Structure formats: C-alpha cells, structure tokens
C-alpha cells in the first residue's frame, strides 16, 4: 500500500500522519497559562485548501523533537490562510509550544473531526455555552455567525471562567458585548475586588439568557461535568435534547481513527467527534470509565 | 388600596412568588416594603440578625464571606429574579455571609418576623414558601459543589 506520494509542490498528499510545515506569525499570551498561536502556511503547506476548516474541528500540532497534541482551531474560518490555535500550557508539548517564537516552524496535520452544526442552525436562536478554554473552538463559531448575522435569531454567548484573570479573549468579549446583536453573559467562579460582574457557575446564566428554547440550537464546550449540568438546565428550560451539541475531549493521538486512544463508547472522538449531538452521547455521558 | 394592589402585582411578577394565589400574595404584601440600595451599600452582615428576606428586582448583589486574615471573598452574585437569604427561616436567624450591592439594587424586602407569622398562620403558604426556598438552596448547593471542583483547572 502506498502511503506517501510526493506531489509537484513537494507536499505529501496521501500520508495523513505526515505534518505540513507552518510558520509562526505571532504568539499571543492570553492569560497566565493560555496562549494563542497564529500560523501562516510554509512552502510545503501552501495550496488552495491550506488552513480551511469548519468551526469545531481540530488540528494535530507537532513541536519538533517534543511531540504532537490535538488543539482545536480558534480562528476565523473566513480567513483560511491563517491558522489560529489557542491552548493552555499544561503538558510537555504545550509548554514547549509556548516557547516558540515568531518565524519558527511547527508541524500541522488536519483539520480533523466534525464541526459545529453552524449552517444547520440558521433560522434558530444560537446559544453558545463555554467554560474556560472551551471558548476557543466556539470563537470560530462567533466569527462565522457574525459574517452572516442576518441568518440567525438571537445569538447568546454564556461564558464561565475560573476568575477574572482567566477570562479568555477579553478584548473580543468586550467588543462583542458592545454590539446590539449579541448577548454576552460572563461569570467567574472566584470573585475579586476588581470584578463587578457575575460570580457563580456558568449553568446559572441559562435561566436568564434571552433565547427561545424551542427554536434554538445550543453548542457546549468545556469540562464534561459543566456540560452535563448545562444540558440539565437547557432541558429544564424546555430545549429538545436533539438541539444540544457538545464538544467532547478524549486522548487523541493519531486523529484518523486508527489508534483507538480516543474511543468513546463505539465512537472515535477524532472521527465521529469531537462535536456530537447530545442524544448520541447521552448514555455515555455520565457513565464511569475504567 | 392602590399601593397594596401595586405591591401585590410587583410581588406576583417576581419568579419566586409567581403563581401564588391572591390571598397568599395579600398576606405577604403586609410584610413587604420596596427598598433601594446604592452601589456599594451593605445589605446585611454576617452574624447579624436576619431580619429580612429579599426578592431582587434589579441589579446585582454580591455574597461575601469574611475571614479575618484574608478579608472578604465574593462567593456568589445574585441578580434580578433571584432571592437573597434563607437565614430568616432557619434558627438562630443569623446571616451566614455579607451581602453587598455591586450596583444599584431594587428589591422587595419582606420582614422576617411577619413572614414567619404568615407562614405559621397559613401552613399551605408556609409549605409553598419552604418548598420554593428549598429548591433555591438545592440549586445553590449544586452550584457551590461545581465551584469547589475548580472545573477549569486542567482542561487543555
């Protein structure tokens, strides 16, 4: 079986395990432990499809000599020539990633996985519920929705973070908040003297969020227990379960459904996910995994 | 009479009392007053007698826990449509935390002694109030448990 074939441009068209080279254009520190990488295609990764993705998909990012990790795409799908990834520096690879500088190179495989049902939600109210770093893959949704804002009803973003210092994309949140066509509700788990906003878990925002539960699609991304309680609140408000979508996180290694590390019930999160309709994972959602 | 009717209507529109029958609302209205707290005002203090129960109509209230070495920590905020306090119902009727208006707060204040009397006089009303307050307490307990888990600490 032929796994690698060199194309005219020197790209490997068939080997899905071979990363393409992208150049680091910018490293932005978002919070004390979270950063954003902006990447532009290197010579080997140029092409019309370079950087195209659906909101909710992820890439495998490879820090050479260190390792590879799955990171969701947090950029604008309307600007495919520029890949944007936001992540926390919590492990060996992401800590090394944070040390990368402008002009450096990184390996990219992807995009992989399913995206959010942004097109299918047209005509509905859209409720985005994010916890912590879970805002990153939902930012792409906001960009896409804002590009065709007239196709949606009310658009509500509910965002919970650990503290005010941990609020991701703060400047954008403030800009979105100033718009008349977005409802942005933010809460933090731990208050501080300089925080005049809401304190408490993100689930408590659902009761007062302005949307019609019967004509809304909800997209959830955050820790699983947060999503579980968020689903409970959405269902309590009357939203049908089939209109709730979750982004699941498992230990993705190959990202092409071969290694089985990300198995979740009968599904591989890297292929059938990471975005699932709630009914597809409901049974597994609170199951204990050995 | 007009004032009593408008008070009853205001109370009926608050989520905590919505759906209550007119007699119950009239009974509660006798205990009620409309209050405003400017931003920064202290509504109650930890350890003091819980003399009132508040139905928040507007604004944001911070619940602060005071600890002598580290000062005050905001553990939760309450907003329009929520209620402040259950200490009025639980002996020894002492506030368990400080409550502070983060911004201008408008609230219906119910006198605690009057409210307890009304609940004693009408066990149906009393049971309704206790059931609704228990639901609030259960929701806040769940929320507090989630906060304790430090949910956003490890996700990559």
Short mmCIF file of C-alpha atoms in Angstrom, two decimals:
data_model
loop_
_atom_site.label_atom_id
_atom_site.label_comp_id
_atom_site.label_asym_id
_atom_site.label_seq_id
_atom_site.Cartn_x
_atom_site.Cartn_y
_atom_site.Cartn_z
CA UNK A 1 0.00 0.00 0.00
CA UNK A 2 1.37 3.39 -1.00
CA UNK A 3 1.24 5.71 1.95
CA UNK A 4 3.37 8.58 0.73
CA UNK A 5 3.35 10.27 -2.62
CA UNK A 6 5.29 13.38 -3.39
CA UNK A 7 3.36 15.95 -5.38
CA UNK A 8 4.80 18.62 -7.64
CA UNK A 9 4.97 21.06 -4.78
CA UNK A 10 6.72 18.52 -2.61
CA UNK A 11 3.64 18.04 -0.46
CA UNK A 12 2.73 14.65 0.86
CA UNK A 13 -0.75 14.16 -0.43
CA UNK A 14 -1.58 10.79 0.98
CA UNK A 15 0.22 10.19 4.23
CA UNK A 16 -2.17 11.52 6.86
CA UNK A 17 0.46 11.12 9.56
CA UNK A 18 2.95 13.48 7.95
CA UNK A 19 2.67 17.06 9.23
CA UNK A 20 2.89 20.09 6.98
CA UNK A 21 5.18 22.91 7.94
CA UNK A 22 3.55 26.14 9.09
CA UNK A 23 5.31 29.29 10.20
CA UNK A 24 4.60 31.02 13.48
CA UNK A 25 3.43 34.53 12.74
CA UNK A 26 2.55 35.51 16.26
CA UNK A 27 2.41 34.14 19.80
CA UNK A 28 -0.07 35.95 21.99
CA UNK A 29 -0.27 35.38 25.74
CA UNK A 30 -3.99 35.34 26.56
CA UNK A 31 -3.84 34.64 30.30
CA UNK A 32 -1.12 33.47 32.69
CA UNK A 33 -1.30 29.92 31.31
CA UNK A 34 -3.09 30.24 27.98
CA UNK A 35 -1.68 31.40 24.68
CA UNK A 36 -2.65 31.71 21.03
CA UNK A 37 -0.52 30.75 18.05
CA UNK A 38 -1.16 32.39 14.70
CA UNK A 39 0.29 30.39 11.84
CA UNK A 40 0.79 31.01 8.15
CA UNK A 41 1.45 28.27 5.63
CA UNK A 42 5.03 27.32 4.93
CA UNK A 43 6.18 26.45 1.43
CA UNK A 44 5.23 22.81 1.82
CA UNK A 45 1.74 23.59 3.06
CA UNK A 46 0.71 26.21 0.52
CA UNK A 47 -2.30 25.42 -1.61
CA UNK A 48 -5.85 26.45 -2.13
CA UNK A 49 -7.06 24.25 0.70
CA UNK A 50 -4.40 25.33 3.20
CA UNK A 51 -5.97 26.18 6.51
CA UNK A 52 -9.58 25.57 5.52
CA UNK A 53 -11.62 24.22 8.41
CA UNK A 54 -15.06 24.01 9.92
CA UNK A 55 -15.63 25.65 13.29
CA UNK A 56 -15.24 22.92 15.90
CA UNK A 57 -12.54 20.96 14.06
CA UNK A 58 -9.05 20.48 15.42
CA UNK A 59 -5.51 20.09 14.14
CA UNK A 60 -2.65 17.96 15.38
CA UNK A 61 0.20 20.36 16.18
CA UNK A 62 3.69 18.93 16.24
CA UNK A 63 6.52 20.60 18.14
CA UNK A 64 9.52 19.00 16.51
CA UNK A 65 11.57 16.87 18.83
CA UNK A 66 8.97 17.09 21.57
CA UNK A 67 5.65 15.68 20.46
CA UNK A 68 2.24 16.17 18.94
CA UNK A 69 -1.06 17.24 20.51
CA UNK A 70 -4.61 17.89 19.28
CA UNK A 71 -5.60 21.54 19.53
CA UNK A 72 -8.92 22.98 18.46
CA UNK A 73 -8.94 25.82 15.95
CA UNK A 74 -9.95 29.16 17.42
CA UNK A 75 -9.58 31.35 14.36
CA UNK A 76 -11.84 32.77 11.70
CA UNK A 77 -12.99 30.23 9.09
CA UNK A 78 -13.35 33.16 6.72
CA UNK A 79 -9.56 33.60 6.77
CA UNK A 80 -8.31 30.15 5.87
CA UNK A 81 -4.77 31.23 5.03
CA UNK A 82 -4.12 31.82 8.70
CA UNK A 83 -4.49 29.11 11.32
CA UNK A 84 -5.18 30.19 14.87
CA UNK A 85 -4.93 27.85 17.84
CA UNK A 86 -5.46 28.67 21.49
CA UNK A 87 -4.38 26.32 24.24
CA UNK A 88 -3.16 26.11 27.79
CA UNK A 89 0.40 25.26 28.67
CA UNK A 90 -0.26 22.23 30.82
CA UNK A 91 1.92 19.43 29.45
CA UNK A 92 5.34 18.89 27.94
CA UNK A 93 4.28 19.65 24.37
CA UNK A 94 2.14 22.68 25.06
CA UNK A 95 4.81 24.12 27.38
CA UNK A 96 7.34 23.73 24.58
CA UNK A 97 4.84 25.23 22.17
CA UNK A 98 4.56 28.33 24.32
CA UNK A 99 8.32 28.85 23.97
CA UNK A 100 8.12 29.03 20.18
CA UNK A 101 8.92 32.37 18.61
CA UNK A 102 7.77 34.32 15.59
CA UNK A 103 9.35 32.89 12.46
CA UNK A 104 9.69 29.43 13.98
CA UNK A 105 8.06 26.38 12.47
CA UNK A 106 5.52 23.89 13.66
CA UNK A 107 4.03 20.77 12.11
CA UNK A 108 0.31 20.72 11.37
CA UNK A 109 -1.91 17.78 10.47
CA UNK A 110 -5.58 18.31 9.88
CA UNK A 111 -8.18 19.58 10.12
CA UNK A 112 -9.88 16.62 11.74
CA UNK A 113 -13.21 15.76 13.23
CA UNK A 114 -16.72 17.02 12.94
CA UNK A 115 -17.64 20.69 13.14
CA UNK A 116 -20.43 22.52 14.91
CA UNK A 117 -23.75 22.50 13.02
CA UNK A 118 -23.49 26.21 12.30
CA UNK A 119 -25.21 26.05 8.90
CA UNK A 120 -27.95 23.74 10.15
CA UNK A 121 -28.70 26.19 12.96
CA UNK A 122 -29.59 29.00 10.56
CA UNK A 123 -33.01 30.39 11.41
CA UNK A 124 -32.62 29.38 15.06
CA UNK A 125 -31.50 31.27 18.10
CA UNK A 126 -27.96 30.20 18.86
CA UNK A 127 -26.82 29.55 22.44
CA UNK A 128 -23.09 29.08 22.92
CA UNK A 129 -22.03 27.88 26.36
CA UNK A 130 -18.31 27.85 27.06
CA UNK A 131 -16.30 27.01 30.13
CA UNK A 132 -12.65 28.04 30.42
CA UNK A 133 -10.57 27.12 27.39
CA UNK A 134 -13.80 25.76 25.86
CA UNK A 135 -14.34 29.23 24.46
CA UNK A 136 -11.56 28.66 21.91
CA UNK A 137 -13.44 26.36 19.48
CA UNK A 138 -16.60 28.41 19.94
CA UNK A 139 -14.84 31.62 18.93
CA UNK A 140 -14.72 30.26 15.38
CA UNK A 141 -18.50 29.90 15.52
CA UNK A 142 -18.89 33.52 16.60
CA UNK A 143 -16.74 34.67 13.67
CA UNK A 144 -18.76 32.65 11.18
CA UNK A 145 -22.10 33.73 12.61
CA UNK A 146 -21.09 37.39 12.63
CA UNK A 147 -20.15 37.10 8.96
CA UNK A 148 -23.76 36.15 8.19
CA UNK A 149 -25.51 37.52 11.24
CA UNK A 150 -28.82 38.05 9.45
CA UNK A 151 -29.30 34.29 9.10
CA UNK A 152 -29.72 33.70 12.83
CA UNK A 153 -32.13 34.73 15.53
CA UNK A 154 -30.75 35.79 18.89
CA UNK A 155 -27.15 34.85 19.46
CA UNK A 156 -26.19 34.32 23.08
CA UNK A 157 -22.75 33.51 24.44
CA UNK A 158 -22.56 32.30 28.03
CA UNK A 159 -19.00 32.08 29.29
CA UNK A 160 -17.67 30.85 32.61
CA UNK A 161 -14.07 31.12 33.77
CA UNK A 162 -12.19 30.41 36.94
CA UNK A 163 -11.53 34.08 37.72
CA UNK A 164 -11.45 37.45 36.02
CA UNK A 165 -7.75 36.93 35.32
CA UNK A 166 -8.61 33.73 33.45
CA UNK A 167 -11.05 35.32 31.02
CA UNK A 168 -10.05 34.36 27.52
CA UNK A 169 -10.22 36.76 24.56
CA UNK A 170 -11.14 39.58 26.91
CA UNK A 171 -10.87 42.37 24.35
CA UNK A 172 -13.06 40.50 21.90
CA UNK A 173 -15.60 39.71 24.60
CA UNK A 174 -15.82 43.41 25.36
CA UNK A 175 -16.18 44.26 21.67
CA UNK A 176 -18.89 41.63 21.18
CA UNK A 177 -20.66 42.87 24.28
CA UNK A 178 -20.88 46.35 22.82
CA UNK A 179 -22.82 45.06 19.80
CA UNK A 180 -26.60 45.26 19.71
CA UNK A 181 -26.99 41.89 18.03
CA UNK A 182 -25.14 39.69 20.53
CA UNK A 183 -25.94 38.83 24.14
CA UNK A 184 -22.79 38.07 26.10
CA UNK A 185 -23.10 36.87 29.69
CA UNK A 186 -19.92 36.18 31.63
CA UNK A 187 -19.42 34.71 35.07
CA UNK A 188 -16.41 33.68 37.12
CA UNK A 189 -16.13 31.04 39.82
CA UNK A 190 -13.99 33.21 42.06
CA UNK A 191 -14.71 36.86 42.59
CA UNK A 192 -12.10 39.50 43.26
CA UNK A 193 -12.10 43.09 44.42
CA UNK A 194 -11.88 44.48 40.89
CA UNK A 195 -14.59 42.24 39.40
CA UNK A 196 -18.06 43.76 39.28
CA UNK A 197 -19.58 41.04 37.14
CA UNK A 198 -21.35 37.81 37.95
CA UNK A 199 -19.82 35.24 40.32
CA UNK A 200 -21.01 31.65 40.11
CA UNK A 201 -21.05 28.71 37.73
CA UNK A 202 -21.91 29.19 34.08
CA UNK A 203 -25.02 27.00 34.36
CA UNK A 204 -26.79 29.68 36.37
CA UNK A 205 -26.66 32.01 33.38
CA UNK A 206 -29.00 29.79 31.37
CA UNK A 207 -32.13 30.70 33.29
CA UNK A 208 -31.76 34.39 32.46
CA UNK A 209 -30.32 34.11 28.95
CA UNK A 210 -32.63 35.55 26.29
CA UNK A 211 -33.48 32.78 23.81
CA UNK A 212 -36.45 30.71 22.70
CA UNK A 213 -35.64 27.15 23.81
CA UNK A 214 -37.96 25.57 21.23
CA UNK A 215 -36.27 27.37 18.36
CA UNK A 216 -32.67 27.36 19.46
CA UNK A 217 -29.52 25.33 18.94
CA UNK A 218 -27.07 25.06 21.82
CA UNK A 219 -23.35 24.45 21.37
CA UNK A 220 -21.46 23.48 24.52
CA UNK A 221 -17.74 23.26 25.12
CA UNK A 222 -15.99 22.92 28.45
CA UNK A 223 -15.32 20.39 31.17
CA UNK A 224 -17.69 17.44 30.89
CA UNK A 225 -19.27 17.94 34.27
CA UNK A 226 -20.00 21.55 33.35
CA UNK A 227 -21.62 20.39 30.12
CA UNK A 228 -23.66 17.78 31.99
CA UNK A 229 -25.20 20.36 34.29
CA UNK A 230 -25.59 22.76 31.38
CA UNK A 231 -27.59 20.14 29.47
CA UNK A 232 -29.78 19.66 32.55
CA UNK A 233 -30.51 23.39 32.68
CA UNK A 234 -31.20 23.62 28.95
CA UNK A 235 -33.60 20.68 29.08
CA UNK A 236 -35.25 22.18 32.16
CA UNK A 237 -35.85 25.33 30.13
CA UNK A 238 -37.58 23.23 27.51
CA UNK A 239 -34.94 22.81 24.84
CA UNK A 240 -35.29 19.50 22.97
CA UNK A 241 -32.27 17.22 23.54
CA UNK A 242 -31.62 16.91 19.82
CA UNK A 243 -30.87 20.61 19.59
CA UNK A 244 -27.95 20.38 22.02
CA UNK A 245 -24.41 19.71 20.72
CA UNK A 246 -21.31 19.03 22.77
CA UNK A 247 -17.62 19.03 22.03
CA UNK A 248 -16.08 16.01 23.73
CA UNK A 249 -12.44 15.66 24.63
CA UNK A 250 -10.54 12.39 24.73
CA UNK A 251 -6.92 11.40 24.36
CA UNK A 252 -6.50 11.80 20.61
CA UNK A 253 -3.22 10.50 19.18
CA UNK A 254 -3.48 9.54 15.52
CA UNK A 255 -6.60 11.65 14.77
CA UNK A 256 -7.53 9.32 11.90
CA UNK A 257 -9.40 6.59 13.73
CA UNK A 258 -6.62 4.02 13.81
CA UNK A 259 -5.05 4.00 17.24
CA UNK A 260 -8.19 3.85 19.36
CA UNK A 261 -6.89 6.12 22.11
CA UNK A 262 -9.89 8.41 21.84
CA UNK A 263 -12.53 5.70 21.85
CA UNK A 264 -15.75 6.88 23.49
CA UNK A 265 -18.26 4.07 23.57
CA UNK A 266 -18.47 2.84 19.99
CA UNK A 267 -17.20 6.11 18.57
CA UNK A 268 -13.77 7.54 17.98
CA UNK A 269 -13.84 11.15 19.11
CA UNK A 270 -11.28 12.12 16.47
CA UNK A 271 -13.57 10.99 13.66
CA UNK A 272 -17.19 10.87 14.78
CA UNK A 273 -16.49 13.81 17.10
CA UNK A 274 -15.38 15.95 18.74
CA UNK A 275 -18.79 17.52 18.17
CA UNK A 276 -21.68 15.18 18.98
CA UNK A 277 -25.42 15.75 19.22
CA UNK A 278 -26.37 15.18 22.85
CA UNK A 279 -28.64 12.16 22.16
CA UNK A 280 -25.66 10.36 20.58
CA UNK A 281 -23.64 10.55 23.80
CA UNK A 282 -26.37 10.83 26.42
CA UNK A 283 -26.00 7.22 27.58
CA UNK A 284 -22.22 7.52 27.85
CA UNK A 285 -22.19 10.99 29.25
CA UNK A 286 -22.37 10.08 32.89
CA UNK A 287 -21.02 6.53 32.54
CA UNK A 288 -17.99 5.76 34.64
CA UNK A 289 -14.94 4.95 32.56
CA UNK A 290 -12.44 2.45 33.87
CA UNK B 1 -55.55 50.28 48.47
CA UNK B 2 -53.88 51.21 45.18
CA UNK B 3 -50.46 50.89 46.81
CA UNK B 4 -51.33 47.46 48.20
CA UNK B 5 -52.51 46.32 44.77
CA UNK B 6 -49.39 47.53 43.04
CA UNK B 7 -47.25 45.88 45.72
CA UNK B 8 -49.13 42.61 45.23
CA UNK B 9 -48.67 42.89 41.46
CA UNK B 10 -44.96 43.57 41.86
CA UNK B 11 -44.62 40.55 44.11
CA UNK B 12 -46.58 38.32 41.74
CA UNK B 13 -44.22 39.24 38.93
CA UNK B 14 -41.16 38.03 40.83
CA UNK B 15 -40.24 34.47 39.81
CA UNK B 16 -40.01 33.30 43.42
CA UNK B 17 -43.66 34.16 44.09
CA UNK B 18 -45.12 33.64 40.63
CA UNK B 19 -48.26 31.53 40.56
CA UNK B 20 -49.14 32.21 44.20
CA UNK B 21 -52.85 32.79 44.81
CA UNK B 22 -54.16 36.28 45.52
CA UNK B 23 -54.87 35.62 49.21
CA UNK B 24 -51.32 34.46 49.82
CA UNK B 25 -49.90 37.44 47.97
CA UNK B 26 -52.08 39.82 50.01
CA UNK B 27 -50.86 38.13 53.20
CA UNK B 28 -47.25 38.54 52.13
CA UNK B 29 -47.79 42.11 50.95
CA UNK B 30 -48.43 43.13 54.55
CA UNK B 31 -44.82 42.17 55.31
CA UNK B 32 -43.36 43.86 52.24
CA UNK B 33 -41.55 47.10 51.52
CA UNK B 34 -39.75 48.36 48.43
CA UNK B 35 -36.11 49.16 49.02
CA UNK B 36 -33.21 50.56 47.02
CA UNK B 37 -29.56 50.04 47.77
CA UNK B 38 -26.97 52.19 46.01
CA UNK B 39 -23.83 50.57 44.61
CA UNK B 40 -21.55 49.56 47.45
CA UNK B 41 -24.25 49.54 50.12
CA UNK B 42 -24.13 46.73 52.65
CA UNK B 43 -27.48 44.93 52.73
CA UNK B 44 -26.67 42.60 55.59
CA UNK B 45 -23.68 41.47 57.61
CA UNK B 46 -22.52 38.03 58.61
CA UNK B 47 -23.56 37.22 62.20
CA UNK B 48 -26.24 39.89 62.44
CA UNK B 49 -29.88 39.01 62.94
CA UNK B 50 -31.58 38.08 59.66
CA UNK B 51 -34.49 40.45 59.89
CA UNK B 52 -35.49 40.39 56.20
CA UNK B 53 -35.90 38.25 53.12
CA UNK B 54 -35.24 40.00 49.80
CA UNK B 55 -36.72 39.46 46.35
CA UNK B 56 -34.26 41.09 43.97
CA UNK B 57 -35.95 43.04 41.19
CA UNK B 58 -33.00 44.86 39.69
CA UNK B 59 -29.23 44.93 40.00
CA UNK B 60 -26.56 42.61 41.31
CA UNK B 61 -25.84 41.56 44.89
CA UNK B 62 -22.54 40.02 45.97
CA UNK B 63 -22.46 37.46 48.75
CA UNK B 64 -19.18 37.90 50.58
CA UNK B 65 -17.65 35.60 53.12
CA UNK B 66 -15.42 37.46 55.54
CA UNK B 67 -12.35 35.88 57.02
CA UNK B 68 -10.19 37.93 59.36
CA UNK B 69 -6.81 37.03 57.80
CA UNK B 70 -7.77 37.32 54.14
CA UNK B 71 -10.66 39.74 54.17
CA UNK B 72 -13.80 39.34 52.09
CA UNK B 73 -14.27 36.84 49.27
CA UNK B 74 -17.20 37.04 46.89
CA UNK B 75 -18.59 33.54 46.68
CA UNK B 76 -21.61 34.23 44.53
CA UNK B 77 -23.64 37.00 42.99
CA UNK B 78 -27.40 37.20 42.79
CA UNK B 79 -29.32 39.05 40.11
CA UNK B 80 -32.81 40.22 39.26
CA UNK B 81 -35.33 37.42 39.71
CA UNK B 82 -33.34 35.74 42.47
CA UNK B 83 -33.79 35.86 46.23
CA UNK B 84 -31.43 36.84 48.99
CA UNK B 85 -31.34 34.93 52.24
CA UNK B 86 -32.79 31.91 53.93
CA UNK B 87 -31.36 32.73 57.35
CA UNK B 88 -34.71 34.32 58.24
CA UNK B 89 -36.20 30.80 58.18
CA UNK B 90 -33.50 28.87 60.00
CA UNK B 91 -32.78 29.38 63.67
CA UNK B 92 -30.97 31.20 65.16
CA UNK B 93 -31.88 33.61 62.31
CA UNK B 94 -28.39 34.98 61.76
CA UNK B 95 -26.89 35.92 58.39
CA UNK B 96 -24.21 33.49 57.27
CA UNK B 97 -22.46 35.98 54.97
CA UNK B 98 -22.33 39.62 53.99
CA UNK B 99 -24.49 40.88 51.14
CA UNK B 100 -23.41 43.96 49.20
CA UNK B 101 -24.98 45.84 46.31
CA UNK B 102 -22.49 45.68 43.41
CA UNK B 103 -24.63 48.17 41.52
CA UNK B 104 -27.94 49.88 42.21
CA UNK B 105 -30.25 47.22 43.63
CA UNK B 106 -34.03 47.41 43.86
CA UNK B 107 -35.67 44.74 45.96
CA UNK B 108 -38.86 43.82 47.72
CA UNK B 109 -37.98 43.32 51.36
CA UNK B 110 -40.14 41.01 53.47
CA UNK B 111 -39.98 41.41 57.22
CA UNK B 112 -38.77 38.11 58.66
CA UNK B 113 -40.94 38.00 61.79
CA UNK B 114 -44.02 39.00 59.80
CA UNK B 115 -43.20 36.38 57.16
CA UNK B 116 -42.79 33.61 59.72
CA UNK B 117 -46.11 34.61 61.28
CA UNK B 118 -47.79 34.50 57.87
CA UNK B 119 -46.34 31.06 57.21
CA UNK B 120 -47.47 29.81 60.63
CA UNK B 121 -50.95 31.24 60.06
CA UNK B 122 -51.27 29.59 56.67
CA UNK B 123 -49.48 26.23 56.57
CA UNK B 124 -50.26 25.91 52.85
CA UNK B 125 -48.45 29.19 52.18
CA UNK B 126 -45.69 28.21 54.59
CA UNK B 127 -45.13 24.88 52.86
CA UNK B 128 -45.11 26.58 49.46
CA UNK B 129 -42.50 29.08 50.60
CA UNK B 130 -40.35 26.36 52.18
CA UNK B 131 -40.56 24.20 49.03
CA UNK B 132 -39.54 27.09 46.79
CA UNK B 133 -36.75 28.12 49.11
CA UNK B 134 -35.51 24.53 49.30
CA UNK B 135 -35.29 24.45 45.51
CA UNK B 136 -33.20 27.62 45.59
CA UNK B 137 -30.96 26.13 48.27
CA UNK B 138 -30.54 22.90 46.31
CA UNK B 139 -29.57 24.83 43.16
CA UNK B 140 -27.06 26.89 45.09
CA UNK B 141 -25.63 23.81 46.79
CA UNK B 142 -25.10 22.18 43.40
CA UNK B 143 -23.53 25.35 42.05
CA UNK B 144 -21.24 25.59 45.07
CA UNK B 145 -20.13 21.98 44.60
CA UNK B 146 -19.25 22.73 40.99
CA UNK B 147 -17.32 25.82 42.05
CA UNK B 148 -15.39 23.75 44.58
CA UNK B 149 -14.27 21.36 41.83
CA UNK B 150 -12.18 24.05 40.15
CA UNK B 151 -13.69 22.97 36.83
CA UNK B 152 -11.43 24.95 34.57
CA UNK B 153 -8.17 23.90 36.15
CA UNK B 154 -6.94 21.10 33.88
CA UNK B 155 -8.66 21.09 30.51
CA UNK B 156 -6.29 21.55 27.60
#
